[in-house]
Amino acid sequence: MTTPHELTGIGVSPGVAYGPAVIVRLDVPDVPNRFIDDSEVEGELSRLDEAANRVVEILTALKERVRERAGTEESHIFDAQILMVRDQEFRDQVRQCVRDGMSAETAYEFKALELRNMWGNSPNRMLRDRLADLSAIHNRMLAALLGRPGEEEAVVPTEDRVIIVARELSPGLTVQLDRDHVVGLVSEEGTRTSHAAILAHSLGIPAVMGAVGALDHIRDGTVLLLDGQTGSILLEPTRGELERARAQLSRRQKLALELEGAVAQAAITPDGIQLEVLANVDLPDEIALAVKHDAAGVGLLRTEFLVTGRAALPSEDEQMEYFRRVADSFNGRQVVIRSYDLGGDKFPAAFRAPHEANPFLGWRSIRVCLDHPEIFRPQLRAVLRAAAGGRPIRLMLPLITRVEEVVAAHDMLLEEALGLSRMGIPAAATVPIGVMIETPAAVLIA
């Protein structure tokens, strides 16, 4: 097989990196099929609980390490993984398998493979993006049950300046990498919104993901030149290619400095009209960047990431804490929270959406929320509670086609505000409501 000179993936963390490759393989634990009798069930259930507690301890330590290296927002990545470990529905399924006669590790592997296959084949892009997190959690649990080293004990370079190449990068592996020794990352799987990509960006390590065939063509010691912006990976680059890469990097750095200088300037049109530029925030790691660049607030805070990689929807408290944290980050500037834009490829794993010929045009967004108040009402309460104390929070409703939808949502909001007041829970009496003008019907009735 001829080795190509260039591979292409998805640039997920900008920058240019040059150095020898180091292949990192994280083997899935080999789990022997073992069955038990009734007298062993309680002992196996205890082993499951002990393994889960051990994995939570490891993840909590990794969370603190991320907080120190990359910031508080990025550390919440491990909150999602801890929630996966504690997912009660999944744990109950594993425990039932143990009661049916499987050992703890056999039962866990059986249900883990079942869930990974479901996520991997899901049309939900967000679930597929979190498959690396799910696999990492399952491998940690199996390693703990089998008494074997986990991902946190993987051998990572501590000398030279190398580029890590792996099939898949997880947050647990990524956070261990020292930028003084690891100058770039390449993986065969992963996307721009994966947690490992977010961490690589925060740590300032150039990275390319989705580089299909990388492990087939790259060997330990292969010299690589990767561009974390374009997704290009050159194998054994020539002197001319290195010089062109240096020139390209110099141009980008110059442009970045020019843009940094422009950030402090007022947004004024040529005819003297001053504008407010607000941030469009999709993921938590974008908040600090928006604050740094002096955004006048958040014009669109998307909430779909809260359901990403989750077997169930987030709690009211979790949503409230996130909304409050965002609002406090902007120190009195307005934050517009968009209610769940569920539908299409954005449903939590446990949610059973009806089959549609084109799910992107059918039952989604506000229609899902109004049809399922058990989803919508906790989010409304979270918004109201986050707005307590005068925080300038607003609510935006997506995919509106009828006035009645806005009225119904507003009525629910007032009902939840009244309920919170009666319970003595600090919350705003209401928040301003707006809509996204994104359908022909909305344009005509606006």
mmCIF file of N, CA and C in Angstrom, residues 12-14 66 68-75 174-175 179 194-207 284-286 288-289:
data_model
loop_
_atom_site.group_PDB
_atom_site.id
_atom_site.type_symbol
_atom_site.label_atom_id
_atom_site.label_comp_id
_atom_site.label_asym_id
_atom_site.label_seq_id
_atom_site.Cartn_x
_atom_site.Cartn_y
_atom_site.Cartn_z
ATOM 1 N N VAL A 12 -9.677 21.314 14.300
ATOM 2 C CA VAL A 12 -10.512 21.604 15.470
ATOM 3 C C VAL A 12 -9.844 22.547 16.462
ATOM 4 N N SER A 13 -8.527 22.732 16.319
ATOM 5 C CA SER A 13 -7.802 23.648 17.199
ATOM 6 C C SER A 13 -6.699 24.292 16.371
ATOM 7 N N PRO A 14 -6.771 25.603 16.137
ATOM 8 C CA PRO A 14 -5.870 26.245 15.175
ATOM 9 C C PRO A 14 -4.418 26.250 15.612
ATOM 10 N N VAL A 66 -8.178 20.085 34.937
ATOM 11 C CA VAL A 66 -8.620 20.918 33.813
ATOM 12 C C VAL A 66 -8.903 22.334 34.291
ATOM 13 N N GLU A 68 -7.505 23.961 36.636
ATOM 14 C CA GLU A 68 -6.238 24.659 36.846
ATOM 15 C C GLU A 68 -5.561 25.011 35.527
ATOM 16 N N ARG A 69 -5.664 24.127 34.525
ATOM 17 C CA ARG A 69 -4.932 24.314 33.269
ATOM 18 C C ARG A 69 -5.710 25.101 32.221
ATOM 19 N N ALA A 70 -7.047 24.912 32.184
ATOM 20 C CA ALA A 70 -7.814 25.491 31.079
ATOM 21 C C ALA A 70 -8.939 26.403 31.533
ATOM 22 N N GLY A 71 -9.358 26.314 32.788
ATOM 23 C CA GLY A 71 -10.406 27.203 33.265
ATOM 24 C C GLY A 71 -11.630 26.448 33.765
ATOM 25 N N THR A 72 -12.469 27.180 34.483
ATOM 26 C CA THR A 72 -13.647 26.581 35.116
ATOM 27 C C THR A 72 -14.632 26.037 34.098
ATOM 28 N N GLU A 73 -14.900 26.810 33.034
ATOM 29 C CA GLU A 73 -15.888 26.366 32.052
ATOM 30 C C GLU A 73 -15.508 25.013 31.464
ATOM 31 N N GLU A 74 -14.239 24.874 31.070
ATOM 32 C CA GLU A 74 -13.795 23.632 30.452
ATOM 33 C C GLU A 74 -13.872 22.457 31.431
ATOM 34 N N SER A 75 -13.706 22.742 32.719
ATOM 35 C CA SER A 75 -13.726 21.648 33.696
ATOM 36 C C SER A 75 -15.094 20.997 33.792
ATOM 37 N N THR A 174 -6.503 13.838 26.816
ATOM 38 C CA THR A 174 -6.072 15.150 26.324
ATOM 39 C C THR A 174 -5.550 16.039 27.444
ATOM 40 N N VAL A 175 -6.215 16.016 28.595
ATOM 41 C CA VAL A 175 -5.831 16.919 29.678
ATOM 42 C C VAL A 175 -4.484 16.547 30.288
ATOM 43 N N ARG A 179 1.960 20.713 26.932
ATOM 44 C CA ARG A 179 2.211 21.390 25.667
ATOM 45 C C ARG A 179 3.700 21.575 25.386
ATOM 46 N N SER A 194 -16.512 17.889 19.747
ATOM 47 C CA SER A 194 -16.230 16.860 20.752
ATOM 48 C C SER A 194 -15.513 17.494 21.943
ATOM 49 N N HIS A 195 -15.642 16.874 23.103
ATOM 50 C CA HIS A 195 -15.021 17.437 24.304
ATOM 51 C C HIS A 195 -13.503 17.469 24.208
ATOM 52 N N ALA A 196 -12.912 16.466 23.566
ATOM 53 C CA ALA A 196 -11.457 16.475 23.410
ATOM 54 C C ALA A 196 -11.019 17.649 22.537
ATOM 55 N N ALA A 197 -11.810 17.970 21.509
ATOM 56 C CA ALA A 197 -11.494 19.111 20.643
ATOM 57 C C ALA A 197 -11.579 20.418 21.422
ATOM 58 N N ILE A 198 -12.607 20.542 22.247
ATOM 59 C CA ILE A 198 -12.770 21.749 23.061
ATOM 60 C C ILE A 198 -11.579 21.923 24.004
ATOM 61 N N LEU A 199 -11.149 20.823 24.617
ATOM 62 C CA LEU A 199 -10.000 20.891 25.526
ATOM 63 C C LEU A 199 -8.711 21.227 24.791
ATOM 64 N N ALA A 200 -8.505 20.602 23.627
ATOM 65 C CA ALA A 200 -7.294 20.888 22.848
ATOM 66 C C ALA A 200 -7.228 22.369 22.510
ATOM 67 N N HIS A 201 -8.370 22.929 22.126
ATOM 68 C CA HIS A 201 -8.434 24.364 21.791
ATOM 69 C C HIS A 201 -8.091 25.204 23.018
ATOM 70 N N SER A 202 -8.671 24.847 24.163
ATOM 71 C CA SER A 202 -8.427 25.609 25.390
ATOM 72 C C SER A 202 -6.976 25.513 25.839
ATOM 73 N N LEU A 203 -6.351 24.361 25.621
ATOM 74 C CA LEU A 203 -4.955 24.161 26.014
ATOM 75 C C LEU A 203 -3.974 24.724 24.992
ATOM 76 N N GLY A 204 -4.502 25.162 23.839
ATOM 77 C CA GLY A 204 -3.640 25.750 22.816
ATOM 78 C C GLY A 204 -2.818 24.741 22.046
ATOM 79 N N ILE A 205 -3.331 23.514 21.911
ATOM 80 C CA ILE A 205 -2.612 22.480 21.157
ATOM 81 C C ILE A 205 -3.267 22.325 19.787
ATOM 82 N N PRO A 206 -2.554 22.597 18.688
ATOM 83 C CA PRO A 206 -3.134 22.398 17.348
ATOM 84 C C PRO A 206 -3.611 20.957 17.191
ATOM 85 N N ALA A 207 -4.801 20.786 16.598
ATOM 86 C CA ALA A 207 -5.352 19.432 16.504
ATOM 87 C C ALA A 207 -6.172 19.251 15.239
ATOM 88 N N PRO A 284 -19.956 26.088 26.242
ATOM 89 C CA PRO A 284 -19.441 26.845 27.384
ATOM 90 C C PRO A 284 -18.070 27.459 27.170
ATOM 91 N N ASP A 285 -17.204 26.794 26.378
ATOM 92 C CA ASP A 285 -15.849 27.320 26.224
ATOM 93 C C ASP A 285 -15.816 28.610 25.421
ATOM 94 N N GLU A 286 -16.943 28.976 24.787
ATOM 95 C CA GLU A 286 -16.987 30.209 24.001
ATOM 96 C C GLU A 286 -17.285 31.436 24.862
ATOM 97 N N ALA A 288 -15.817 32.622 27.738
ATOM 98 C CA ALA A 288 -14.642 33.419 28.106
ATOM 99 C C ALA A 288 -14.123 34.212 26.916
ATOM 100 N N LEU A 289 -14.181 33.619 25.730
ATOM 101 C CA LEU A 289 -13.716 34.306 24.528
ATOM 102 C C LEU A 289 -14.598 35.509 24.220
#
